[in-house]
Amino acid sequence: MVLRASSQKREEKERVRLVLMRAALRLSAEHGFASLGLREVSRAGAIAPTSFYRHFADMPELGTALVEELVRPLLGSLAKRAIEADESATGQRAASLVDGMLLAVGADAELVRFIVAERVGAFASLRRALAAEFDALATVLEAPQKSGARGGQQPSSGAAADAVVALLFDGFARALDLPIHLRAELRERLIASLTLVLEASRGAPRQP
Amino acid sequence: MVLRASSQKREEKERVRLVLMRAALRLSAEHGFASLGLREVSRAGAIAPTSFYRHFADMPELGTALVEELVRPLLGSLAKRAIEADESATGQRAASLVDGMLLAVGADAELVRFIVAERVGAFASLRRALAAEFDALATVLEAPQKSGARGGQQPSSGAAADAVVALLFDGFARALDLPIHLRAELRERLIASLTLVLEASRGAPRQP
DNA sequence: TGTACATCAGTGAACGCGCGTTCACTGATGTAC
DNA sequence: TGTACATCAGTGAACGCGCGTTCACTGATGTAC
């Protein structure tokens, strides 16, 4: 009890901060982050509007926190999945990525909706912050897959990595609007598309 | 002059209506359609807020008009391009699609930004209206390319058409945020990705 | 252990402002005869 | 051609409402001695 005495207060503050962030996610899934108000978020988080300022200077700052503290970990776990998947079986690797994506949609649809929407949304600062996170993901997919190998990159691997990321995000968007019983079909289609791209990029380098 | 006497009034109304739609496009490129207000649009269109009601019942109705009267023709011309392109040369077909896309970005960036953003945006009704338009585009890409031919569809062509549309829209989004002198590089990458997908879907059907 | 002081998350009142919407009115244009 | 009436896009005043932000205050918790 005497240990880390000051942490009680700090933990409570952290808890409220997270409540506000989750409230913002939920509400921006409903009508977009750009149209979200400080009073609305505070109300949903069950604090007075004036208390909002104890946690964030304004809504853009909350947006930044969402990207850094919630989006980054989710994309990180997706990247980890991609790296760990068996590189020799492209079909398996594609399935692993798609399943990771569908898992994220099931586990935290609000967060995924936020990512998908704000990636191309109206807040330029948010769009840029998210773009940086996606580029990090593409870079991981592009990198030599066995870190110990000589790692000569194929000429088309950049385009292929971009394509994989694009297809994954399109899949995110489609899955969100799809009733659960139709997701199996989406899964098959996505795996087929990803396999096409991954296999093609593994094949003999094409002459321009 | 005596001919079509009543059309003067009607044409003027149509002109103002279009001014409002363009104003809404421009403003939603700045901070999103969902956060757009009737007064703001009216101000940008240089009419009194109360005059807005002479043209649209509310903002959602204006959104619907944007989709039907501006988005639909643009996607239609893209689809036309895809159909007309030489089907036997996949690289050429991919280039044609990408160039059509970049042309649209250059000609009407505001409209493209609207499409890209609201496709995954917060207004559910707008999202659904746009999704219907995209599905129409995918259907065209999926259809047998020579209308006179026997037209047996390949098993993976559905997935390929979806992938092409996904890659095109990702390209839209990237091109919008790219300075013009970097678009050539994006063009090459996109063509490479699209060619991968198109060529793979033309190849021998793969066993599952 | 007890006491005096510092910190700081949360608060309610108050502010000026822009919003969507209603209403009755204006005046230019179109129509009937 | 002239006259009387209908239509209807555009308007300004007014409304109630929710917004972001400021301010001074409260009271629980943490810290120093």
mmCIF file of N, CA and C (backbone and C1' of nucleotides) in Angstrom, chain C residues 10-22:
data_model
loop_
_atom_site.group_PDB
_atom_site.id
_atom_site.type_symbol
_atom_site.label_atom_id
_atom_site.label_comp_id
_atom_site.label_asym_id
_atom_site.label_seq_id
_atom_site.Cartn_x
_atom_site.Cartn_y
_atom_site.Cartn_z
ATOM 1 P P DG C 10 -11.178 13.528 -13.907
ATOM 2 O "O5'" DG C 10 -12.202 14.493 -13.178
ATOM 3 C "C5'" DG C 10 -12.750 14.116 -11.920
ATOM 4 C "C4'" DG C 10 -13.720 15.178 -11.483
ATOM 5 C "C3'" DG C 10 -14.749 15.570 -12.561
ATOM 6 O "O3'" DG C 10 -16.065 15.422 -12.040
ATOM 7 C "C1'" DG C 10 -13.753 17.485 -11.595
ATOM 8 P P DT C 11 -17.327 15.821 -12.925
ATOM 9 O "O5'" DT C 11 -17.614 17.306 -12.443
ATOM 10 C "C5'" DT C 11 -17.880 17.558 -11.059
ATOM 11 C "C4'" DT C 11 -18.139 19.011 -10.837
ATOM 12 C "C3'" DT C 11 -19.198 19.614 -11.742
ATOM 13 O "O3'" DT C 11 -20.388 19.791 -11.002
ATOM 14 C "C1'" DT C 11 -17.310 21.064 -11.434
ATOM 15 P P DG C 12 -21.803 19.864 -11.701
ATOM 16 O "O5'" DG C 12 -22.107 21.428 -11.633
ATOM 17 C "C5'" DG C 12 -22.036 22.094 -10.371
ATOM 18 C "C4'" DG C 12 -22.295 23.569 -10.588
ATOM 19 C "C3'" DG C 12 -23.439 23.893 -11.549
ATOM 20 O "O3'" DG C 12 -24.065 25.084 -11.080
ATOM 21 C "C1'" DG C 12 -21.411 24.721 -12.452
ATOM 22 P P DA C 13 -25.308 25.740 -11.785
ATOM 23 O "O5'" DA C 13 -24.737 27.200 -12.140
ATOM 24 C "C5'" DA C 13 -23.816 27.825 -11.253
ATOM 25 C "C4'" DA C 13 -23.296 29.100 -11.890
ATOM 26 C "C3'" DA C 13 -24.269 29.795 -12.840
ATOM 27 O "O3'" DA C 13 -24.163 31.199 -12.671
ATOM 28 C "C1'" DA C 13 -22.293 29.255 -13.996
ATOM 29 P P DA C 14 -25.211 32.229 -13.361
ATOM 30 O "O5'" DA C 14 -24.360 32.850 -14.551
ATOM 31 C "C5'" DA C 14 -23.010 33.218 -14.334
ATOM 32 C "C4'" DA C 14 -22.319 33.403 -15.666
ATOM 33 C "C3'" DA C 14 -23.235 33.938 -16.779
ATOM 34 O "O3'" DA C 14 -22.900 35.290 -17.047
ATOM 35 C "C1'" DA C 14 -21.756 32.199 -17.532
ATOM 36 P P DC C 15 -23.673 36.131 -18.210
ATOM 37 O "O5'" DC C 15 -22.764 35.895 -19.494
ATOM 38 C "C5'" DC C 15 -21.411 36.362 -19.503
ATOM 39 C "C4'" DC C 15 -20.798 36.035 -20.842
ATOM 40 C "C3'" DC C 15 -21.790 36.014 -21.987
ATOM 41 O "O3'" DC C 15 -22.173 37.337 -22.417
ATOM 42 C "C1'" DC C 15 -20.309 34.160 -22.126
ATOM 43 P P DG C 16 -21.748 38.030 -23.840
ATOM 44 O "O5'" DG C 16 -20.360 37.322 -24.228
ATOM 45 C "C5'" DG C 16 -19.556 37.794 -25.293
ATOM 46 C "C4'" DG C 16 -19.561 36.796 -26.434
ATOM 47 C "C3'" DG C 16 -20.410 37.206 -27.646
ATOM 48 O "O3'" DG C 16 -19.585 37.143 -28.801
ATOM 49 C "C1'" DG C 16 -20.874 34.964 -27.033
ATOM 50 P P DC C 17 -20.166 37.421 -30.260
ATOM 51 O "O5'" DC C 17 -20.368 35.931 -30.804
ATOM 52 C "C5'" DC C 17 -19.281 34.994 -30.747
ATOM 53 C "C4'" DC C 17 -19.688 33.744 -31.488
ATOM 54 C "C3'" DC C 17 -20.513 34.028 -32.740
ATOM 55 O "O3'" DC C 17 -20.021 33.289 -33.838
ATOM 56 C "C1'" DC C 17 -21.666 32.502 -31.336
ATOM 57 P P DG C 18 -20.407 33.731 -35.347
ATOM 58 O "O5'" DG C 18 -20.923 32.373 -35.964
ATOM 59 C "C5'" DG C 18 -20.206 31.156 -35.784
ATOM 60 C "C4'" DG C 18 -21.167 30.012 -35.957
ATOM 61 C "C3'" DG C 18 -22.056 30.149 -37.193
ATOM 62 O "O3'" DG C 18 -21.993 28.922 -37.925
ATOM 63 C "C1'" DG C 18 -23.381 29.830 -35.239
ATOM 64 P P DC C 19 -22.883 28.605 -39.168
ATOM 65 O "O5'" DC C 19 -24.012 27.664 -38.548
ATOM 66 C "C5'" DC C 19 -23.636 26.411 -37.990
ATOM 67 C "C4'" DC C 19 -24.841 25.781 -37.330
ATOM 68 C "C3'" DC C 19 -26.045 25.657 -38.246
ATOM 69 O "O3'" DC C 19 -25.983 24.405 -38.896
ATOM 70 C "C1'" DC C 19 -26.669 26.449 -36.066
ATOM 71 P P DG C 20 -26.848 24.183 -40.213
ATOM 72 O "O5'" DG C 20 -28.320 23.915 -39.657
ATOM 73 C "C5'" DG C 20 -28.570 22.781 -38.852
ATOM 74 C "C4'" DG C 20 -30.033 22.725 -38.506
ATOM 75 C "C3'" DG C 20 -30.974 22.704 -39.709
ATOM 76 O "O3'" DG C 20 -32.073 21.847 -39.419
ATOM 77 C "C1'" DG C 20 -31.413 24.631 -38.414
ATOM 78 P P DT C 21 -33.202 21.525 -40.519
ATOM 79 O "O5'" DT C 21 -34.352 22.552 -40.121
ATOM 80 C "C5'" DT C 21 -34.696 22.702 -38.752
ATOM 81 C "C4'" DT C 21 -35.747 23.775 -38.598
ATOM 82 C "C3'" DT C 21 -36.700 23.918 -39.793
ATOM 83 O "O3'" DT C 21 -38.036 23.744 -39.326
ATOM 84 C "C1'" DT C 21 -35.878 26.032 -39.079
ATOM 85 P P DT C 22 -39.284 23.816 -40.325
ATOM 86 O "O5'" DT C 22 -39.916 25.236 -39.942
ATOM 87 C "C5'" DT C 22 -40.479 25.459 -38.644
ATOM 88 C "C4'" DT C 22 -41.153 26.829 -38.656
ATOM 89 C "C3'" DT C 22 -41.880 27.106 -39.953
ATOM 90 O "O3'" DT C 22 -43.291 26.865 -39.887
ATOM 91 C "C1'" DT C 22 -40.429 28.943 -39.339
#
